[in-house]
Amino acid sequence: MSDPVLLAERAHLSAARGALAAMRARSADWTQAIGGDHVSTQHLRQQLYRRRESLADDPAVPLFFGRIDYAASLGAELDETCYIGRRHIEESIGGDPLVMDWRAPMALPFYRARAGEPMGVELRRRFGFQHGEITAYEDERLAEAGGGGPSALLEAEIERPRSGPMRDIVATIQPDQDVLVRADLDDSLAIQGAPGTGKTAVGLHRAAYLLYAFRNRLSRSGVLVLGPNESFLGYIGDVLPALGEIDATQETIESLVCGAGRVTVTAADEPAVAVLKGDARMAEVLHRAVWSQVSRPEQGIEVVVGHRLVRVPAATIAGVLDDLAGRGTRYEAGRAMLPQRLAHHVLLRLEAAGETTDDRVQASVARSRPVREACKQLWPPLTAPGIVQALLSDPALLSVAAEGVLSGDEQALLVGARPPRSVRSRRWTLADAVLVDEAGDLLNRQPSLGHVIVDEAQDLSAMMLRAAGRRASTGSVTLLGDLAQATTAWGVRDWTEALAHVGHAEATVTELVEGFRVPGAVIDYAARLLSHIAPGLTPPRSIRHSRGELTVKRADPLAEVAAAVADLADREGTLGVIVPSTWVEEVDRALAGIHHGVLGLTPRDPEAVVRVEIVDAQLAKGLEFDHVLLLEPARLVEAEPEHLIGLRRLYVCLTRAVTSLTVLHAEPLPAELG
């Protein structure tokens, strides 16, 4: 006989699916909506269309994953049952909720209640699902001593094999993660997270929570998620839509600054040059370079107004320039105000001579040829690419702007032996594009968003962090990363420093060390590197029941890779074959007889699941696979310009596995792994 509790819960799930279908049907007439004008109508229809799409039902995804029973006897307002899911579902318009959004205040105890602190909840129930159907349930009686013990269903969900892109963790958010997810919009955070601690997921769920809890503010100001590369954005791209949020913008630092500065990255700097261009001192150099374009007047100006010739002396003009430059205005704003300010002084002299003036006279004087020509000479128009090109190709300009800031050797390194002669002939690098973004903000203020989330923030230079921070000058930020995984020569090495560069030095720094995804055997093996790559960090620990599987085998990786992949591919879940960058093509040929993809090269088909993927070690950061086959660790280390960065790259690659890690090597392993 079937379990009556299971039957009742399945009936509730069926009712919820019916109610969701009804909600979507009620929003089907979005094309008929009419606003006050054409623009309002289009905006309203777009909003209604987006709402309709957010109500789409995927039969393979459960509409709720938990339930809490409030009890008046435990301090709740009344006895009440709440089902917790990814979205709010109601029986009818304004009716009782069949499913409560996980972000709602009443859902909070599902994540934080515990025995001894039940938060008004008598029972917490978790559900097990298969193909969208409830198959099991598990109860915790929080009012009873010892009633909040380990959850087998929770652990099974955490360890469940995955396929395709990253999925949400809304059913498995832990209490310490939930505190970060639900932090106030005005709070900026830096989350130092060891591998497998869910820092990326915390950041994305924080975005979803903020868009829910502060929708009115963020619908106007927006949310931006910055990831390290396009492959990573593709990996995390489904998380927010799965949580019902499609309003957050996702960018890489490259797409962000290149889009704003209208430049295209076509080259790469040598590491030493990239480090220097990413140094925070470049902000001061750029500031000086921009404002050095405002020149001192050598003579006054003469303007004919009616029958009078009015002279404005050089000293007066100099005072106007100093006043505008000293206000803290952006360069272009000052340039726009200059003609009016000069015209104002002309009018003062006319009025002193007994003439009557008004706004029309001032506007006419501001447009007069003498004023226009003087303004163009004294405060010339600039472009952000133009000022960066000039700074990096003109030793004289750089010398003036960098005096006391950069050494002579550093200035020579920036200009190089054969600098390009024009904006068009320059082959822009990413570091150049970031400088263009800085220059652009000096010319015209960058509009601020409500919240900016920066993942893998430890790999960003000071200038990159400034670019991210400009997007949240009046908002807040969440920095996510792991200092042990810093694999760029220009990355910052301290979260306090990073927060200062991003413009939120007041932010809180939190460290996550409990791993939910990486097995104990794997994380312990990788942690052997920590004392060498980040001695100040707390060693991570896995809280999973299963220790996972670790195999380290001495063999010819290229000769053995096909057999190893064939063996691992028989297991459930995804397989990432992480290889040195120079081996990608060779491993691709070696796996010709096995269905696989190459991360970043194989076009993604959303309808197809690629279970085996070759991953360039340079792109592995932030990704997860059920099984990882790692080839030749020593080569990964040697490929980096510095041994320390090579060890950090290895640490990244060792910690991508969720179930098993297999290491094949012919060369001796790095001594630090001993």
XYZ file of C-alpha atoms in Angstrom:
674
model
C 0.000 0.000 0.000
C 1.330 3.469 -0.868
C 2.370 5.831 1.894
C -0.614 8.163 2.560
C 1.770 11.072 3.308
C 3.491 10.564 -0.030
C 0.123 10.399 -1.803
C -1.000 13.637 -0.148
C 2.212 15.435 -1.096
C 1.913 14.227 -4.684
C -1.632 15.568 -4.769
C -0.370 18.956 -3.569
C 2.260 18.920 -6.298
C -0.410 18.185 -8.898
C -2.567 21.032 -7.586
C 0.419 23.378 -7.718
C 1.118 22.457 -11.346
C -2.494 23.158 -12.223
C -2.388 26.517 -10.451
C 0.850 27.475 -12.230
C -0.724 26.650 -15.595
C -3.692 28.846 -14.677
C -1.378 31.710 -13.696
C 0.382 31.464 -17.039
C -2.930 31.340 -18.915
C -4.064 34.521 -17.152
C -0.961 36.292 -18.471
C -1.414 35.015 -22.030
C -3.090 38.218 -23.293
C 0.012 40.388 -22.806
C -0.205 41.509 -26.454
C -3.467 43.346 -25.695
C -2.073 45.487 -22.865
C -2.255 49.246 -23.485
C -0.312 51.959 -21.664
C -0.615 55.734 -21.595
C 1.471 56.122 -24.753
C 3.377 54.010 -27.273
C 6.522 53.755 -25.140
C 4.533 52.839 -22.026
C 2.587 50.240 -23.974
C 5.752 48.570 -25.264
C 7.294 48.587 -21.781
C 4.140 47.152 -20.212
C 3.866 44.423 -22.833
C 7.516 43.515 -22.386
C 7.059 43.234 -18.622
C 3.959 41.061 -19.016
C 5.691 38.876 -21.600
C 8.668 38.362 -19.290
C 6.325 37.456 -16.445
C 4.535 34.949 -18.661
C 7.836 33.325 -19.628
C 8.903 33.139 -15.984
C 5.774 31.085 -15.287
C 6.714 28.329 -17.728
C 6.635 24.886 -16.123
C 9.386 22.326 -16.632
C 7.903 18.931 -15.689
C 11.382 17.635 -14.861
C 11.903 20.302 -12.185
C 9.990 20.059 -8.883
C 7.810 23.064 -8.075
C 8.733 22.782 -4.408
C 11.520 21.035 -2.556
C 10.560 21.527 1.071
C 7.871 22.307 3.565
C 7.743 23.919 6.991
C 4.894 23.639 9.486
C 4.546 26.666 11.730
C 3.079 26.051 15.204
C 1.441 28.665 17.414
C 2.673 26.717 20.418
C 6.241 27.544 19.337
C 5.625 31.263 18.946
C 4.250 31.427 15.397
C 1.208 33.619 14.735
C -0.845 30.542 13.858
C -0.584 26.926 12.791
C 0.328 27.072 9.119
C 1.949 24.901 6.446
C 4.220 26.488 3.841
C 5.653 24.696 0.810
C 8.958 26.216 -0.317
C 9.862 26.430 -4.012
C 11.582 28.505 -6.676
C 8.563 30.706 -7.365
C 5.308 31.830 -5.760
C 2.244 29.859 -6.893
C -1.288 30.764 -5.816
C -4.658 29.083 -6.301
C -6.289 32.201 -7.749
C -5.594 35.927 -7.969
C -4.954 36.988 -4.395
C -5.641 33.451 -3.160
C -3.698 31.405 -0.639
C -0.225 30.383 -1.804
C 0.251 26.744 -2.726
C 4.005 27.311 -2.990
C 5.986 30.098 -1.344
C 8.984 31.713 -3.033
C 12.169 30.633 -1.237
C 13.134 34.306 -0.860
C 10.005 35.281 1.093
C 10.546 36.146 4.777
C 8.307 33.271 5.881
C 10.591 30.810 4.058
C 13.612 31.852 6.121
C 13.244 29.146 8.809
C 13.528 26.436 6.154
C 17.197 27.369 5.877
C 18.058 28.547 9.378
C 15.796 26.813 11.908
C 17.411 24.102 14.015
C 16.715 22.044 17.088
C 16.735 24.392 20.057
C 16.024 27.370 17.774
C 12.974 26.270 15.758
C 11.945 29.827 14.776
C 8.295 28.900 15.271
C 8.570 25.790 13.082
C 7.515 22.416 14.406
C 8.394 20.332 11.340
C 10.722 20.743 8.393
C 10.167 18.331 5.529
C 12.500 17.788 2.578
C 11.426 15.997 -0.579
C 13.248 13.644 -2.878
C 12.372 13.844 -6.564
C 12.977 11.874 -9.712
C 11.914 13.237 -13.108
C 9.820 15.888 -11.363
C 7.837 13.386 -9.267
C 8.046 13.100 -5.476
C 9.711 9.809 -4.542
C 10.617 10.362 -0.888
C 10.348 12.703 2.049
C 12.301 13.273 5.235
C 11.087 15.006 8.397
C 12.908 16.961 11.069
C 10.974 17.665 14.281
C 12.674 20.852 15.353
C 10.831 21.189 18.650
C 12.285 17.888 19.831
C 15.775 17.459 21.262
C 18.080 16.182 18.549
C 15.364 16.669 15.964
C 17.503 18.561 13.476
C 20.155 16.011 12.611
C 21.917 15.321 9.285
C 19.662 15.031 6.253
C 20.209 12.112 3.903
C 18.078 13.768 1.205
C 20.023 17.014 1.540
C 23.330 15.215 1.173
C 22.023 13.193 -1.774
C 20.935 16.400 -3.515
C 24.335 18.019 -2.908
C 26.162 14.973 -4.287
C 23.724 14.272 -7.131
C 25.570 13.859 -10.466
C 25.122 16.744 -12.823
C 25.029 17.293 -16.551
C 25.303 20.488 -18.522
C 25.567 23.972 -16.996
C 25.560 24.900 -13.330
C 22.243 24.452 -11.553
C 20.822 26.403 -8.647
C 21.369 25.294 -5.046
C 18.134 26.737 -3.741
C 17.162 23.419 -2.125
C 20.517 22.986 -0.381
C 21.502 26.469 0.822
C 23.242 26.155 4.178
C 22.641 28.559 7.105
C 25.980 30.383 6.749
C 25.358 30.727 3.010
C 21.805 31.972 3.592
C 23.054 34.789 5.824
C 25.167 36.038 2.910
C 22.428 35.512 0.315
C 19.938 37.598 2.325
C 22.311 40.418 3.266
C 20.771 43.868 2.757
C 21.129 45.614 -0.595
C 23.130 48.408 1.038
C 25.674 45.897 2.398
C 28.775 45.217 0.320
C 30.504 41.861 0.822
C 33.711 40.071 -0.038
C 33.351 36.298 0.145
C 36.575 34.331 0.325
C 35.501 30.814 -0.560
C 37.546 27.656 -0.781
C 36.776 25.267 -3.674
C 33.383 23.620 -3.377
C 32.035 26.026 -0.758
C 29.461 27.379 -3.191
C 30.666 30.985 -3.348
C 29.566 31.416 -6.969
C 26.167 29.942 -6.192
C 25.881 32.201 -3.144
C 26.608 35.219 -5.338
C 24.003 34.249 -7.939
C 21.375 33.469 -5.316
C 22.184 36.799 -3.678
C 21.404 38.456 -7.012
C 18.102 36.586 -7.202
C 17.242 37.509 -3.614
C 18.044 41.196 -4.102
C 15.959 41.348 -7.286
C 13.056 39.902 -5.283
C 13.421 41.852 -2.035
C 14.358 45.214 -3.605
C 12.604 44.926 -6.945
C 11.451 48.534 -7.150
C 14.931 49.943 -6.576
C 16.749 47.436 -8.766
C 14.252 47.569 -11.615
C 15.495 51.111 -12.121
C 19.189 50.740 -11.298
C 19.909 47.138 -12.362
C 22.158 44.252 -11.319
C 25.381 43.214 -13.065
C 27.178 39.864 -12.757
C 30.822 39.899 -13.886
C 32.450 36.548 -14.702
C 36.014 35.668 -15.751
C 35.282 34.491 -19.310
C 32.503 33.619 -21.754
C 32.761 29.883 -21.030
C 32.113 30.583 -17.363
C 29.120 32.797 -18.166
C 27.730 30.008 -20.331
C 28.205 27.608 -17.423
C 26.301 29.785 -14.911
C 23.868 31.312 -17.402
C 20.873 29.136 -16.507
C 20.946 29.720 -12.744
C 19.136 33.063 -12.498
C 16.466 32.216 -15.125
C 15.796 28.975 -13.229
C 15.112 31.116 -10.166
C 12.687 33.293 -12.121
C 15.080 36.218 -12.598
C 16.027 37.345 -16.095
C 16.774 41.015 -15.400
C 20.406 40.701 -14.315
C 23.051 41.509 -16.924
C 25.974 39.067 -17.231
C 29.309 40.261 -18.635
C 33.016 39.566 -18.562
C 35.399 42.372 -17.646
C 36.505 42.356 -21.292
C 33.022 42.675 -22.761
C 32.186 45.339 -20.183
C 35.096 47.692 -20.845
C 35.278 47.031 -24.585
C 31.596 47.777 -24.994
C 31.874 51.002 -23.019
C 35.097 52.173 -24.675
C 34.276 50.904 -28.174
C 37.597 49.151 -28.589
C 38.326 45.527 -29.505
C 40.993 43.409 -27.854
C 43.279 42.007 -30.544
C 46.548 41.529 -28.657
C 47.992 40.531 -25.292
C 50.562 42.326 -23.165
C 53.667 40.752 -21.780
C 53.017 39.951 -18.086
C 55.256 42.762 -16.796
C 53.476 45.315 -18.996
C 50.037 44.011 -18.019
C 50.960 44.228 -14.330
C 52.054 47.838 -14.736
C 48.964 48.836 -16.743
C 46.799 47.237 -14.066
C 48.530 49.085 -11.217
C 46.313 51.520 -9.293
C 48.881 54.264 -9.904
C 47.707 54.378 -13.515
C 44.506 56.046 -12.330
C 46.495 59.069 -11.171
C 48.552 59.075 -14.373
C 45.399 59.072 -16.486
C 43.804 61.779 -14.364
C 46.819 64.015 -14.917
C 46.939 63.201 -18.626
C 43.303 64.182 -19.119
C 43.410 67.405 -17.152
C 46.770 68.414 -18.630
C 44.850 69.049 -21.835
C 43.280 72.142 -20.241
C 45.786 74.870 -21.121
C 46.484 78.261 -19.555
C 45.257 81.311 -21.539
C 48.037 83.373 -23.076
C 45.722 86.259 -23.959
C 42.189 87.452 -23.345
C 39.247 87.268 -25.730
C 37.324 90.019 -27.521
C 33.626 89.657 -28.322
C 31.465 92.095 -30.305
C 27.967 92.411 -28.827
C 25.835 94.901 -30.715
C 27.868 98.106 -30.995
C 30.228 97.216 -28.132
C 33.544 95.380 -28.117
C 33.929 93.498 -24.839
C 37.304 92.258 -23.617
C 37.701 89.433 -21.066
C 41.311 89.405 -19.777
C 43.454 86.245 -19.537
C 43.484 86.403 -15.733
C 39.688 86.224 -15.620
C 39.644 83.296 -18.041
C 42.278 81.511 -15.939
C 40.063 81.969 -12.883
C 37.122 80.402 -14.733
C 39.257 77.426 -15.766
C 40.554 76.911 -12.231
C 37.058 77.126 -10.781
C 35.606 74.578 -13.207
C 38.530 72.169 -12.834
C 38.439 72.466 -9.047
C 34.765 71.515 -8.761
C 35.416 67.820 -9.277
C 33.318 67.792 -12.433
C 34.052 65.403 -15.266
C 36.144 66.761 -18.124
C 33.314 66.924 -20.669
C 30.924 68.513 -18.177
C 33.463 71.243 -17.545
C 34.007 71.703 -21.270
C 30.256 72.094 -21.769
C 30.027 74.725 -19.017
C 33.017 76.790 -20.150
C 31.291 78.763 -22.971
C 28.460 79.786 -20.642
C 30.890 80.827 -17.917
C 32.903 82.977 -20.342
C 29.689 84.447 -21.742
C 28.623 85.289 -18.184
C 31.740 87.433 -17.733
C 31.002 89.192 -21.016
C 27.515 90.011 -19.733
C 28.894 91.329 -16.450
C 30.965 93.831 -18.414
C 27.998 94.801 -20.590
C 25.835 95.396 -17.528
C 28.613 97.464 -15.930
C 28.513 99.629 -19.066
C 24.761 100.147 -18.677
C 23.557 97.579 -21.223
C 20.491 95.418 -20.643
C 21.085 91.682 -21.016
C 19.110 88.478 -20.757
C 19.492 84.743 -21.297
C 19.214 85.102 -25.059
C 22.184 87.462 -25.132
C 24.232 85.064 -22.990
C 23.362 82.125 -25.262
C 24.343 84.183 -28.319
C 27.701 85.141 -26.777
C 28.387 81.493 -25.789
C 27.872 80.515 -29.449
C 29.989 83.355 -30.840
C 33.089 82.501 -32.815
C 35.645 84.078 -30.427
C 34.226 82.159 -27.455
C 33.969 78.894 -29.376
C 37.526 79.118 -30.674
C 38.892 80.033 -27.248
C 37.088 77.103 -25.637
C 38.354 74.672 -28.256
C 41.906 75.820 -27.701
C 41.771 76.026 -23.909
C 39.593 72.958 -23.224
C 39.809 70.718 -26.321
C 37.446 67.775 -26.951
C 38.914 64.384 -26.071
C 38.065 60.729 -26.597
C 38.963 57.975 -24.149
C 40.807 55.815 -26.732
C 42.594 58.930 -27.980
C 43.936 59.950 -24.573
C 45.131 56.403 -23.789
C 46.784 56.107 -27.198
C 48.520 59.451 -26.687
C 49.658 58.541 -23.167
C 51.101 55.165 -24.226
C 52.834 56.457 -27.345
C 54.066 59.954 -26.421
C 57.001 59.818 -23.968
C 56.745 63.581 -23.355
C 53.068 63.444 -22.365
C 53.672 60.350 -20.227
C 56.644 61.986 -18.526
C 54.524 64.945 -17.427
C 51.583 62.801 -16.321
C 53.715 60.191 -14.538
C 56.194 62.484 -12.808
C 56.683 61.266 -9.237
C 54.306 58.352 -9.864
C 56.129 56.018 -12.269
C 59.863 55.553 -12.615
C 61.684 56.207 -15.862
C 62.039 52.469 -16.461
C 58.313 51.980 -15.918
C 57.493 54.775 -18.347
C 59.766 53.198 -20.964
C 58.047 49.849 -20.412
C 54.628 51.407 -21.033
C 55.612 53.138 -24.270
C 57.686 50.272 -25.672
C 60.254 50.354 -28.445
C 57.878 51.041 -31.359
C 54.618 52.617 -30.154
C 51.730 52.753 -32.649
C 51.088 56.131 -34.234
C 47.300 56.270 -34.044
C 44.216 54.836 -32.381
C 43.483 52.801 -35.503
C 46.935 51.266 -35.737
C 47.097 50.285 -32.059
C 46.452 46.630 -31.296
C 44.462 46.977 -28.103
C 45.054 44.663 -25.171
C 42.655 43.965 -22.305
C 44.757 46.123 -19.988
C 44.550 48.947 -22.567
C 40.767 48.607 -22.736
C 40.573 48.904 -18.946
C 42.612 52.116 -19.140
C 40.201 53.390 -21.808
C 37.343 52.676 -19.405
C 39.081 54.691 -16.679
C 39.681 57.546 -19.112
C 36.072 57.382 -20.241
C 34.898 57.901 -16.671
C 37.201 60.916 -16.325
C 35.497 62.408 -19.379
C 31.901 61.440 -18.554
C 30.667 59.930 -15.287
C 29.834 56.217 -15.533
C 26.186 55.610 -14.515
C 25.864 53.522 -11.355
C 23.959 50.258 -11.012
C 22.201 49.072 -7.886
C 24.413 46.037 -7.311
C 27.454 44.484 -8.961
C 28.592 40.899 -8.346
C 32.193 40.129 -9.314
C 33.168 36.463 -9.490
C 36.799 35.290 -9.475
C 37.622 38.778 -8.236
C 41.067 37.676 -7.056
C 42.196 37.602 -10.694
C 41.351 41.230 -11.412
C 43.927 44.005 -11.363
C 43.416 47.143 -9.328
C 42.344 48.978 -12.486
C 39.867 46.218 -13.365
C 38.394 46.413 -9.876
C 38.060 50.159 -10.310
C 36.147 49.512 -13.548
C 33.784 47.167 -11.696
C 33.427 49.573 -8.786
C 32.488 52.467 -11.068
C 29.380 50.510 -11.986
C 28.377 50.555 -8.308
C 29.524 54.012 -7.200
C 26.145 54.637 -5.558
C 25.215 50.957 -5.205
C 26.807 47.955 -3.515
C 29.067 45.083 -4.516
C 29.628 41.417 -3.792
C 33.160 40.199 -4.495
C 33.571 36.426 -4.824
C 36.827 34.558 -5.066
C 39.616 32.542 -3.554
C 43.076 34.030 -3.019
C 44.520 30.534 -3.341
C 43.208 30.440 -6.914
C 44.758 33.760 -8.011
C 46.334 32.868 -11.344
C 47.072 36.241 -12.920
C 50.259 38.166 -12.349
C 48.240 41.369 -11.872
C 45.608 40.088 -9.443
C 45.249 41.594 -5.974
C 46.431 39.523 -3.023
C 44.267 40.903 -0.221
C 40.495 41.414 0.059
C 40.830 44.642 2.023
C 42.929 46.044 -0.805
C 40.471 44.769 -3.403
C 37.530 46.416 -1.619
C 39.407 49.708 -1.481
C 40.012 49.579 -5.234
C 36.369 48.778 -5.914
C 35.316 51.766 -3.821
C 33.720 49.932 -0.885
C 36.392 49.737 1.783
C 33.666 49.468 4.428
C 32.511 46.056 3.194
C 32.547 42.893 5.295
C 34.955 40.047 4.454
C 33.617 36.525 5.084
C 35.475 33.238 4.696
C 33.707 30.033 3.617
C 35.742 26.899 4.345
C 33.175 24.090 4.506
C 33.012 22.340 1.148
C 29.776 20.789 -0.038
C 30.836 19.756 -3.532
C 34.484 18.656 -3.543
C 35.005 15.241 -1.884
C 37.223 14.978 1.170
C 39.896 12.836 -0.482
C 40.233 15.323 -3.330
C 40.244 18.518 -1.271
C 42.746 17.086 1.205
C 45.087 16.173 -1.643
C 44.801 19.634 -3.242
C 45.204 21.327 0.152
C 48.789 20.100 0.298
C 49.544 23.101 -1.903
C 47.959 25.689 0.393
C 50.952 26.328 2.621
C 52.867 27.287 -0.535
C 50.239 29.293 -2.431
C 48.154 31.001 0.298
C 49.553 30.327 3.764
C 47.219 32.806 5.444
C 44.004 30.997 4.470
C 42.117 28.477 6.576
C 42.470 25.006 5.004
C 39.147 23.893 3.490
C 37.303 20.883 4.832
C 34.723 18.703 3.167
C 31.541 18.005 5.143
C 30.313 15.343 2.738
C 29.725 11.849 4.032
C 31.370 10.326 0.963
C 35.131 10.821 0.759
C 35.061 10.485 -3.023
C 37.657 8.743 -5.154
C 41.230 9.840 -5.845
C 43.527 8.026 -8.262
C 47.055 9.205 -9.027
C 48.687 7.064 -11.715
C 52.067 7.257 -13.402
C 51.571 6.642 -17.109
C 51.953 8.320 -20.478
C 48.942 10.685 -20.412
C 48.568 11.036 -24.181
C 48.836 7.281 -24.720
C 46.421 6.441 -21.881
C 43.882 9.260 -22.181
C 41.446 7.481 -24.517
C 41.296 4.362 -22.342
C 40.932 6.416 -19.175
C 38.120 8.487 -20.702
C 36.321 5.367 -21.938
C 36.442 3.913 -18.423
C 35.294 7.091 -16.655
C 32.601 7.868 -19.241
C 30.716 4.738 -18.168
C 30.013 6.364 -14.815
C 27.046 8.614 -14.139
C 27.597 12.338 -14.566
C 29.945 14.610 -16.474
C 33.641 14.152 -17.181
C 36.086 17.029 -17.571
C 39.424 16.190 -19.169
C 41.661 19.038 -17.969
C 44.823 19.401 -20.041
C 47.732 21.819 -20.558
C 46.855 24.485 -23.115
C 49.306 23.099 -25.673
C 47.702 19.651 -25.479
C 44.109 20.562 -26.351
C 44.331 19.671 -30.051
C 46.335 16.505 -29.430
C 43.897 15.214 -26.812
C 41.009 16.134 -29.114
C 42.520 13.867 -31.796
C 43.177 11.105 -29.272
C 39.474 11.089 -28.313
C 38.251 11.020 -31.931
C 36.379 7.763 -31.337
C 34.571 9.054 -28.239
C 31.718 11.560 -28.313
C 33.068 14.696 -26.634
C 33.331 18.457 -26.838
C 36.071 21.028 -26.396
C 35.210 23.814 -23.983
C 35.174 27.170 -25.746
C 35.533 25.639 -29.221
C 32.662 23.208 -29.675
C 29.391 25.099 -30.359
C 26.920 24.498 -27.544
C 23.634 22.858 -28.481
C 21.147 23.591 -25.667
C 19.237 20.444 -26.579
C 22.283 18.173 -26.404
C 24.160 17.086 -23.305
C 27.930 16.821 -23.677
C 29.059 14.467 -20.939
C 32.757 14.452 -21.880
C 34.519 17.772 -22.358
C 38.162 18.660 -22.954
C 39.038 21.675 -20.838
C 42.045 23.908 -21.354
C 43.538 24.356 -17.872
C 43.358 28.126 -18.430
C 39.532 27.892 -18.587
C 38.895 25.458 -15.733
C 38.335 28.012 -12.991
C 34.799 28.105 -11.619
C 33.698 24.924 -13.410
C 32.615 21.616 -11.870
C 32.453 18.074 -13.223
C 31.358 14.863 -11.565
C 34.600 13.263 -12.676
C 37.867 14.934 -13.600
C 40.762 13.436 -15.537
C 43.786 15.691 -15.052
C 46.779 15.265 -17.339
C 50.407 16.044 -16.458
C 50.303 18.436 -13.456
C 53.976 19.384 -13.864
C 53.258 20.798 -17.333
C 50.410 22.909 -15.966
C 52.783 24.452 -13.456
C 55.614 24.996 -15.930
C 53.309 26.706 -18.451
C 52.817 29.708 -16.154
C 55.261 32.640 -16.035
C 55.761 32.196 -12.280
C 56.047 28.991 -10.257
C 53.625 30.337 -7.630
C 50.974 31.056 -10.262
C 51.578 27.610 -11.737
C 50.902 25.975 -8.372
C 47.730 28.019 -8.007
C 46.634 26.925 -11.479
C 47.205 23.327 -10.410
C 45.165 23.902 -7.235
C 42.294 25.153 -9.397
C 42.432 22.118 -11.668
C 42.660 19.622 -8.805
C 39.485 20.971 -7.204
C 37.027 20.755 -10.111
C 35.832 17.213 -9.241
C 32.564 16.473 -7.452
C 32.863 12.681 -7.279
C 36.255 11.454 -8.492
C 39.640 12.783 -9.565
C 42.092 10.813 -11.698
C 45.580 12.197 -12.282
C 47.761 10.790 -15.082
C 51.395 11.869 -15.176
C 54.625 10.761 -16.800
C 56.762 13.544 -15.354
C 57.391 13.765 -11.584
C 54.643 15.535 -9.678
C 55.470 18.993 -8.291
C 57.353 18.594 -5.025
C 54.739 20.693 -3.213
C 52.196 17.884 -3.691
C 54.402 15.530 -1.697
